[in-house]
Amino acid sequence: DSGVTQTPKHLITATGQRVTLRCSPRSGDLSVYWYQQSLDQGLQFLIQYYNGEERAKGNILERFSAQQFPDLHSELNLSSLELGDSALYFCASSPRQGPYEQYFGPGTRLTVT
Amino acid sequence: GNSVTQMEGPVTLSEEAFLTINCTYTATGYPSLFWYVQYPGEGLQLLLKATKADDKGSNKGFEATYRKETTSFHLEKGSVQVSDSAVYFCALTPSGGSYIPTFGRGTSLIVHP
């Protein structure tokens, strides 16, 4: 158990809908990262927050947004969903900014029908 | 930009065979290097790491040495077990800037009894 929790574990929704994925980092970790994992694209970095502030953006679509709250949990919002958004979404945390290892949650499997 | 290249899988071995999974990287400066493992239905978890040239990371019988001259971080294990069947990811985190990691595509390992 990494100490990172993600909810829900599975999510099935229709095209055009909006969903929110939730992540709670390990106790004491200030940095949260979101990733998308699909068979054809591998593990893609989406966005990073550090102590409530956005720090880096990767291959995140404009339809996707995220935030980190004062209690350090984070939410990833996906809107106007398309079939191609079906993937595993992982959250990871690390203690602080720097070249440190990351601790991954179990992921949320999103299926868009 | 940074990149990580892993050998394509799947790698199929018999129990007690020797394992090598190749990983090479492209990055400026002196990144930190990691191997993560993902078991079916789970998130990634850190297997081992090395933070400077010639460092050897080791854990659970797995080893990898940070080779700056060949920009490589190959994963090895002397005798694999069925329980080692998983997907292995090589990753680097730069030594500065945003510290966003770059992951390889992953290599699936299947170990037969």
PDB file of C-alpha atoms in Angstrom:
ATOM      1  CA  ASP A   1       0.000   0.000   0.000  1.00  0.00           C
ATOM      2  CA  SER A   2       1.570   3.257  -1.197  1.00  0.00           C
ATOM      3  CA  GLY A   3      -0.560   5.471   1.035  1.00  0.00           C
ATOM      4  CA  VAL A   4      -2.034   7.246  -1.990  1.00  0.00           C
ATOM      5  CA  THR A   5      -5.768   6.757  -2.414  1.00  0.00           C
ATOM      6  CA  GLN A   6      -7.876   7.309  -5.509  1.00  0.00           C
ATOM      7  CA  THR A   7     -11.614   7.218  -5.993  1.00  0.00           C
ATOM      8  CA  PRO A   8     -13.540   5.869  -7.714  1.00  0.00           C
ATOM      9  CA  LYS A   9     -11.777   2.682  -8.775  1.00  0.00           C
ATOM     10  CA  HIS A  10     -13.927   2.283 -11.873  1.00  0.00           C
ATOM     11  CA  LEU A  11     -16.050   4.775 -13.774  1.00  0.00           C
ATOM     12  CA  ILE A  12     -18.270   4.122 -16.768  1.00  0.00           C
ATOM     13  CA  THR A  13     -19.868   7.085 -18.472  1.00  0.00           C
ATOM     14  CA  ALA A  14     -21.149   8.245 -21.841  1.00  0.00           C
ATOM     15  CA  THR A  15     -19.581  10.510 -24.430  1.00  0.00           C
ATOM     16  CA  GLY A  16     -20.114  14.186 -23.751  1.00  0.00           C
ATOM     17  CA  GLN A  17     -20.335  13.744 -19.996  1.00  0.00           C
ATOM     18  CA  ARG A  18     -18.143  15.204 -17.261  1.00  0.00           C
ATOM     19  CA  VAL A  19     -16.449  13.276 -14.441  1.00  0.00           C
ATOM     20  CA  THR A  20     -14.286  14.082 -11.437  1.00  0.00           C
ATOM     21  CA  LEU A  21     -11.494  11.849 -10.218  1.00  0.00           C
ATOM     22  CA  ARG A  22     -10.202  12.273  -6.685  1.00  0.00           C
ATOM     23  CA  CYS A  23      -6.775  11.687  -5.176  1.00  0.00           C
ATOM     24  CA  SER A  24      -5.449  11.881  -1.629  1.00  0.00           C
ATOM     25  CA  PRO A  25      -1.647  11.944  -1.434  1.00  0.00           C
ATOM     26  CA  ARG A  26       0.471  10.215   1.179  1.00  0.00           C
ATOM     27  CA  SER A  27       0.438  11.945   4.526  1.00  0.00           C
ATOM     28  CA  GLY A  28       2.917  14.815   4.417  1.00  0.00           C
ATOM     29  CA  ASP A  29       3.447  14.795   0.642  1.00  0.00           C
ATOM     30  CA  LEU A  30       3.005  18.232  -0.909  1.00  0.00           C
ATOM     31  CA  SER A  31       3.359  17.365  -4.574  1.00  0.00           C
ATOM     32  CA  VAL A  32       0.677  15.627  -6.636  1.00  0.00           C
ATOM     33  CA  TYR A  33       1.000  14.397 -10.215  1.00  0.00           C
ATOM     34  CA  TRP A  34      -1.668  13.120 -12.593  1.00  0.00           C
ATOM     35  CA  TYR A  35      -0.975  10.611 -15.364  1.00  0.00           C
ATOM     36  CA  GLN A  36      -2.985   8.935 -18.097  1.00  0.00           C
ATOM     37  CA  GLN A  37      -2.089   5.363 -19.040  1.00  0.00           C
ATOM     38  CA  SER A  38      -3.360   3.837 -22.256  1.00  0.00           C
ATOM     39  CA  LEU A  39      -2.165   0.900 -24.334  1.00  0.00           C
ATOM     40  CA  ASP A  40      -1.159   2.995 -27.332  1.00  0.00           C
ATOM     41  CA  GLN A  41       0.306   6.036 -25.545  1.00  0.00           C
ATOM     42  CA  GLY A  42       1.893   4.499 -22.495  1.00  0.00           C
ATOM     43  CA  LEU A  43       2.139   6.586 -19.324  1.00  0.00           C
ATOM     44  CA  GLN A  44       1.563  10.264 -20.101  1.00  0.00           C
ATOM     45  CA  PHE A  45       2.146  13.054 -17.604  1.00  0.00           C
ATOM     46  CA  LEU A  46      -0.825  15.415 -17.401  1.00  0.00           C
ATOM     47  CA  ILE A  47      -0.268  17.982 -14.655  1.00  0.00           C
ATOM     48  CA  GLN A  48       1.506  18.617 -11.358  1.00  0.00           C
ATOM     49  CA  TYR A  49       0.502  20.579  -8.257  1.00  0.00           C
ATOM     50  CA  TYR A  50       2.704  21.540  -5.365  1.00  0.00           C
ATOM     51  CA  ASN A  51       1.195  22.770  -2.129  1.00  0.00           C
ATOM     52  CA  GLY A  52      -1.910  24.019  -3.879  1.00  0.00           C
ATOM     53  CA  GLU A  53      -0.255  25.643  -6.879  1.00  0.00           C
ATOM     54  CA  GLU A  54       0.024  24.369 -10.418  1.00  0.00           C
ATOM     55  CA  ARG A  55       3.700  23.724 -11.171  1.00  0.00           C
ATOM     56  CA  ALA A  56       3.884  21.936 -14.507  1.00  0.00           C
ATOM     57  CA  LYS A  57       1.669  20.916 -17.378  1.00  0.00           C
ATOM     58  CA  GLY A  58       2.198  18.052 -19.741  1.00  0.00           C
ATOM     59  CA  ASN A  59      -0.013  16.606 -22.423  1.00  0.00           C
ATOM     60  CA  ILE A  60      -3.249  17.730 -20.837  1.00  0.00           C
ATOM     61  CA  LEU A  61      -6.199  18.533 -23.059  1.00  0.00           C
ATOM     62  CA  GLU A  62      -8.099  21.796 -22.649  1.00  0.00           C
ATOM     63  CA  ARG A  63     -11.171  19.720 -21.746  1.00  0.00           C
ATOM     64  CA  PHE A  64      -9.292  18.496 -18.671  1.00  0.00           C
ATOM     65  CA  SER A  65      -8.546  20.539 -15.579  1.00  0.00           C
ATOM     66  CA  ALA A  66      -7.299  19.883 -12.078  1.00  0.00           C
ATOM     67  CA  GLN A  67      -6.848  21.529  -8.724  1.00  0.00           C
ATOM     68  CA  GLN A  68      -5.256  20.850  -5.366  1.00  0.00           C
ATOM     69  CA  PHE A  69      -7.123  21.857  -2.249  1.00  0.00           C
ATOM     70  CA  PRO A  70      -5.815  23.250   1.071  1.00  0.00           C
ATOM     71  CA  ASP A  71      -5.934  19.766   2.611  1.00  0.00           C
ATOM     72  CA  LEU A  72      -3.681  18.692  -0.323  1.00  0.00           C
ATOM     73  CA  HIS A  73      -6.127  16.316  -1.944  1.00  0.00           C
ATOM     74  CA  SER A  74      -6.483  16.810  -5.678  1.00  0.00           C
ATOM     75  CA  GLU A  75      -9.224  16.431  -8.242  1.00  0.00           C
ATOM     76  CA  LEU A  76      -8.959  15.870 -11.980  1.00  0.00           C
ATOM     77  CA  ASN A  77     -11.968  17.035 -13.974  1.00  0.00           C
ATOM     78  CA  LEU A  78     -12.588  15.575 -17.414  1.00  0.00           C
ATOM     79  CA  SER A  79     -15.341  17.130 -19.529  1.00  0.00           C
ATOM     80  CA  SER A  80     -16.924  16.616 -22.954  1.00  0.00           C
ATOM     81  CA  LEU A  81     -15.669  13.081 -22.766  1.00  0.00           C
ATOM     82  CA  GLU A  82     -14.747  11.202 -25.919  1.00  0.00           C
ATOM     83  CA  LEU A  83     -14.237   7.501 -26.534  1.00  0.00           C
ATOM     84  CA  GLY A  84     -10.492   8.106 -26.717  1.00  0.00           C
ATOM     85  CA  ASP A  85     -10.432   9.342 -23.135  1.00  0.00           C
ATOM     86  CA  SER A  86     -10.977   5.790 -21.929  1.00  0.00           C
ATOM     87  CA  ALA A  87      -7.840   4.948 -19.961  1.00  0.00           C
ATOM     88  CA  LEU A  88      -6.358   4.403 -16.551  1.00  0.00           C
ATOM     89  CA  TYR A  89      -5.752   7.622 -14.642  1.00  0.00           C
ATOM     90  CA  PHE A  90      -3.108   7.563 -11.940  1.00  0.00           C
ATOM     91  CA  CYS A  91      -2.300  10.011  -9.252  1.00  0.00           C
ATOM     92  CA  ALA A  92       1.153  10.036  -7.657  1.00  0.00           C
ATOM     93  CA  SER A  93       2.654  12.029  -4.832  1.00  0.00           C
ATOM     94  CA  SER A  94       6.099  12.936  -3.586  1.00  0.00           C
ATOM     95  CA  PRO A  95       7.229  14.737  -0.446  1.00  0.00           C
ATOM     96  CA  ARG A  96       8.446  17.926  -2.121  1.00  0.00           C
ATOM     97  CA  GLN A  97       9.699  19.441  -5.347  1.00  0.00           C
ATOM     98  CA  GLY A  98      12.800  17.661  -6.621  1.00  0.00           C
ATOM     99  CA  PRO A  99      14.180  14.536  -8.318  1.00  0.00           C
ATOM    100  CA  TYR A 100      12.471  12.169  -5.891  1.00  0.00           C
ATOM    101  CA  GLU A 101      10.626   8.916  -6.362  1.00  0.00           C
ATOM    102  CA  GLN A 102       6.875   9.039  -6.710  1.00  0.00           C
ATOM    103  CA  TYR A 103       4.249   7.017  -4.885  1.00  0.00           C
ATOM    104  CA  PHE A 104       1.385   5.935  -7.100  1.00  0.00           C
ATOM    105  CA  GLY A 105      -2.240   5.328  -6.258  1.00  0.00           C
ATOM    106  CA  PRO A 106      -4.135   2.277  -7.537  1.00  0.00           C
ATOM    107  CA  GLY A 107      -5.676   4.263 -10.391  1.00  0.00           C
ATOM    108  CA  THR A 108      -9.145   5.003 -11.719  1.00  0.00           C
ATOM    109  CA  ARG A 109     -10.229   3.070 -14.774  1.00  0.00           C
ATOM    110  CA  LEU A 110     -12.414   5.303 -16.944  1.00  0.00           C
ATOM    111  CA  THR A 111     -14.542   3.778 -19.663  1.00  0.00           C
ATOM    112  CA  VAL A 112     -16.381   6.116 -22.019  1.00  0.00           C
ATOM    113  CA  THR A 113     -19.160   4.448 -24.020  1.00  0.00           C
TER     114      THR A 113
ATOM    115  CA  GLY B   1      13.815  16.978 -24.557  1.00  0.00           C
ATOM    116  CA  ASN B   2      14.300  14.028 -22.253  1.00  0.00           C
ATOM    117  CA  SER B   3      13.507  10.499 -23.377  1.00  0.00           C
ATOM    118  CA  VAL B   4      13.703   6.926 -22.105  1.00  0.00           C
ATOM    119  CA  THR B   5      13.893   3.908 -24.388  1.00  0.00           C
ATOM    120  CA  GLN B   6      13.172   0.403 -23.145  1.00  0.00           C
ATOM    121  CA  MET B   7      13.340  -2.883 -24.944  1.00  0.00           C
ATOM    122  CA  GLU B   8       9.984  -3.967 -26.236  1.00  0.00           C
ATOM    123  CA  GLY B   9       8.303  -6.933 -24.666  1.00  0.00           C
ATOM    124  CA  PRO B  10       6.952  -9.201 -23.748  1.00  0.00           C
ATOM    125  CA  VAL B  11       9.987 -10.889 -22.281  1.00  0.00           C
ATOM    126  CA  THR B  12       9.171 -14.524 -21.576  1.00  0.00           C
ATOM    127  CA  LEU B  13      11.406 -16.563 -19.277  1.00  0.00           C
ATOM    128  CA  SER B  14      11.361 -19.786 -17.327  1.00  0.00           C
ATOM    129  CA  GLU B  15      11.617 -19.672 -13.555  1.00  0.00           C
ATOM    130  CA  GLU B  16      15.211 -19.254 -12.297  1.00  0.00           C
ATOM    131  CA  ALA B  17      16.409 -17.754 -15.603  1.00  0.00           C
ATOM    132  CA  PHE B  18      18.552 -14.618 -15.750  1.00  0.00           C
ATOM    133  CA  LEU B  19      16.767 -11.390 -16.563  1.00  0.00           C
ATOM    134  CA  THR B  20      17.998  -8.279 -18.353  1.00  0.00           C
ATOM    135  CA  ILE B  21      15.734  -5.439 -19.417  1.00  0.00           C
ATOM    136  CA  ASN B  22      17.592  -2.742 -21.303  1.00  0.00           C
ATOM    137  CA  CYS B  23      17.000   0.943 -20.703  1.00  0.00           C
ATOM    138  CA  THR B  24      18.777   3.897 -22.275  1.00  0.00           C
ATOM    139  CA  TYR B  25      18.047   7.557 -21.774  1.00  0.00           C
ATOM    140  CA  THR B  26      18.611  10.994 -23.234  1.00  0.00           C
ATOM    141  CA  ALA B  27      18.831  13.915 -20.857  1.00  0.00           C
ATOM    142  CA  THR B  28      20.982  16.915 -20.078  1.00  0.00           C
ATOM    143  CA  GLY B  29      22.913  17.075 -16.856  1.00  0.00           C
ATOM    144  CA  TYR B  30      22.691  14.325 -14.283  1.00  0.00           C
ATOM    145  CA  PRO B  31      19.162  12.979 -13.943  1.00  0.00           C
ATOM    146  CA  SER B  32      18.033  10.559 -11.265  1.00  0.00           C
ATOM    147  CA  LEU B  33      17.102   7.145 -12.656  1.00  0.00           C
ATOM    148  CA  PHE B  34      14.376   4.783 -11.488  1.00  0.00           C
ATOM    149  CA  TRP B  35      12.827   1.422 -12.151  1.00  0.00           C
ATOM    150  CA  TYR B  36       9.160   1.023 -11.284  1.00  0.00           C
ATOM    151  CA  VAL B  37       7.109  -2.166 -11.384  1.00  0.00           C
ATOM    152  CA  GLN B  38       3.395  -2.492 -12.076  1.00  0.00           C
ATOM    153  CA  TYR B  39       1.584  -5.674 -11.108  1.00  0.00           C
ATOM    154  CA  PRO B  40      -1.759  -6.444 -12.764  1.00  0.00           C
ATOM    155  CA  GLY B  41      -4.531  -4.163 -11.574  1.00  0.00           C
ATOM    156  CA  GLU B  42      -2.217  -1.989  -9.484  1.00  0.00           C
ATOM    157  CA  GLY B  43      -0.375   1.310  -9.687  1.00  0.00           C
ATOM    158  CA  LEU B  44       3.351   1.649 -10.263  1.00  0.00           C
ATOM    159  CA  GLN B  45       5.643   1.112  -7.311  1.00  0.00           C
ATOM    160  CA  LEU B  46       9.279   2.001  -6.975  1.00  0.00           C
ATOM    161  CA  LEU B  47      11.609  -0.955  -7.425  1.00  0.00           C
ATOM    162  CA  LEU B  48      15.000   0.775  -7.210  1.00  0.00           C
ATOM    163  CA  LYS B  49      16.758   4.027  -7.963  1.00  0.00           C
ATOM    164  CA  ALA B  50      20.164   5.626  -8.551  1.00  0.00           C
ATOM    165  CA  THR B  51      20.928   9.308  -8.274  1.00  0.00           C
ATOM    166  CA  LYS B  52      24.462   9.654  -9.634  1.00  0.00           C
ATOM    167  CA  ALA B  53      26.855   8.039 -12.066  1.00  0.00           C
ATOM    168  CA  ASP B  54      28.142   4.564 -11.101  1.00  0.00           C
ATOM    169  CA  ASP B  55      25.543   4.204  -8.338  1.00  0.00           C
ATOM    170  CA  LYS B  56      23.966   0.773  -8.147  1.00  0.00           C
ATOM    171  CA  GLY B  57      20.364   0.528  -7.073  1.00  0.00           C
ATOM    172  CA  SER B  58      19.144  -2.809  -5.718  1.00  0.00           C
ATOM    173  CA  ASN B  59      16.010  -4.292  -4.218  1.00  0.00           C
ATOM    174  CA  LYS B  60      14.414  -7.763  -4.008  1.00  0.00           C
ATOM    175  CA  GLY B  61      17.252  -9.316  -6.019  1.00  0.00           C
ATOM    176  CA  PHE B  62      16.982  -6.746  -8.822  1.00  0.00           C
ATOM    177  CA  GLU B  63      19.921  -4.482  -9.650  1.00  0.00           C
ATOM    178  CA  ALA B  64      20.675  -1.631 -12.035  1.00  0.00           C
ATOM    179  CA  THR B  65      23.799   0.508 -12.419  1.00  0.00           C
ATOM    180  CA  TYR B  66      23.761   4.139 -13.536  1.00  0.00           C
ATOM    181  CA  ARG B  67      26.141   4.272 -16.524  1.00  0.00           C
ATOM    182  CA  LYS B  68      26.733   7.830 -17.592  1.00  0.00           C
ATOM    183  CA  GLU B  69      29.138   6.929 -20.388  1.00  0.00           C
ATOM    184  CA  THR B  70      26.564   4.727 -22.130  1.00  0.00           C
ATOM    185  CA  THR B  71      23.477   6.612 -20.804  1.00  0.00           C
ATOM    186  CA  SER B  72      22.037   3.309 -19.644  1.00  0.00           C
ATOM    187  CA  PHE B  73      20.309   1.837 -16.589  1.00  0.00           C
ATOM    188  CA  HIS B  74      19.705  -1.824 -17.419  1.00  0.00           C
ATOM    189  CA  LEU B  75      17.665  -3.913 -14.980  1.00  0.00           C
ATOM    190  CA  GLU B  76      19.004  -7.365 -14.027  1.00  0.00           C
ATOM    191  CA  LYS B  77      18.019 -10.242 -11.790  1.00  0.00           C
ATOM    192  CA  GLY B  78      19.934 -13.458 -11.439  1.00  0.00           C
ATOM    193  CA  SER B  79      17.005 -15.823 -10.945  1.00  0.00           C
ATOM    194  CA  VAL B  80      13.436 -14.769 -11.713  1.00  0.00           C
ATOM    195  CA  GLN B  81      10.331 -16.161 -10.050  1.00  0.00           C
ATOM    196  CA  VAL B  82       6.779 -16.503 -11.308  1.00  0.00           C
ATOM    197  CA  SER B  83       5.835 -13.722  -8.887  1.00  0.00           C
ATOM    198  CA  ASP B  84       8.130 -11.313 -10.803  1.00  0.00           C
ATOM    199  CA  SER B  85       5.681 -11.345 -13.717  1.00  0.00           C
ATOM    200  CA  ALA B  86       4.714  -7.695 -14.161  1.00  0.00           C
ATOM    201  CA  VAL B  87       5.373  -4.625 -16.304  1.00  0.00           C
ATOM    202  CA  TYR B  88       8.637  -2.803 -15.619  1.00  0.00           C
ATOM    203  CA  PHE B  89       9.105   0.906 -16.313  1.00  0.00           C
ATOM    204  CA  CYS B  90      12.378   2.766 -16.553  1.00  0.00           C
ATOM    205  CA  ALA B  91      12.152   6.473 -15.721  1.00  0.00           C
ATOM    206  CA  LEU B  92      14.296   9.542 -15.259  1.00  0.00           C
ATOM    207  CA  THR B  93      13.780  12.735 -13.324  1.00  0.00           C
ATOM    208  CA  PRO B  94      15.875  15.717 -14.379  1.00  0.00           C
ATOM    209  CA  SER B  95      18.199  17.355 -11.908  1.00  0.00           C
ATOM    210  CA  GLY B  96      16.586  20.751 -12.311  1.00  0.00           C
ATOM    211  CA  GLY B  97      13.709  22.673 -13.810  1.00  0.00           C
ATOM    212  CA  SER B  98      10.266  21.242 -13.177  1.00  0.00           C
ATOM    213  CA  TYR B  99      11.520  17.778 -12.044  1.00  0.00           C
ATOM    214  CA  ILE B 100       8.838  16.113 -14.139  1.00  0.00           C
ATOM    215  CA  PRO B 101       9.710  12.456 -14.742  1.00  0.00           C
ATOM    216  CA  THR B 102       9.882  10.830 -18.144  1.00  0.00           C
ATOM    217  CA  PHE B 103       8.824   7.184 -18.321  1.00  0.00           C
ATOM    218  CA  GLY B 104       9.680   4.496 -20.828  1.00  0.00           C
ATOM    219  CA  ARG B 105       6.882   2.563 -22.541  1.00  0.00           C
ATOM    220  CA  GLY B 106       7.219  -0.357 -20.125  1.00  0.00           C
ATOM    221  CA  THR B 107       8.386  -3.927 -20.657  1.00  0.00           C
ATOM    222  CA  SER B 108       6.113  -6.826 -19.838  1.00  0.00           C
ATOM    223  CA  LEU B 109       7.815  -9.780 -18.140  1.00  0.00           C
ATOM    224  CA  ILE B 110       6.160 -13.194 -18.122  1.00  0.00           C
ATOM    225  CA  VAL B 111       7.782 -15.932 -16.046  1.00  0.00           C
ATOM    226  CA  HIS B 112       6.657 -19.530 -16.547  1.00  0.00           C
ATOM    227  CA  PRO B 113       7.031 -22.240 -13.879  1.00  0.00           C
TER     228      PRO B 113
END
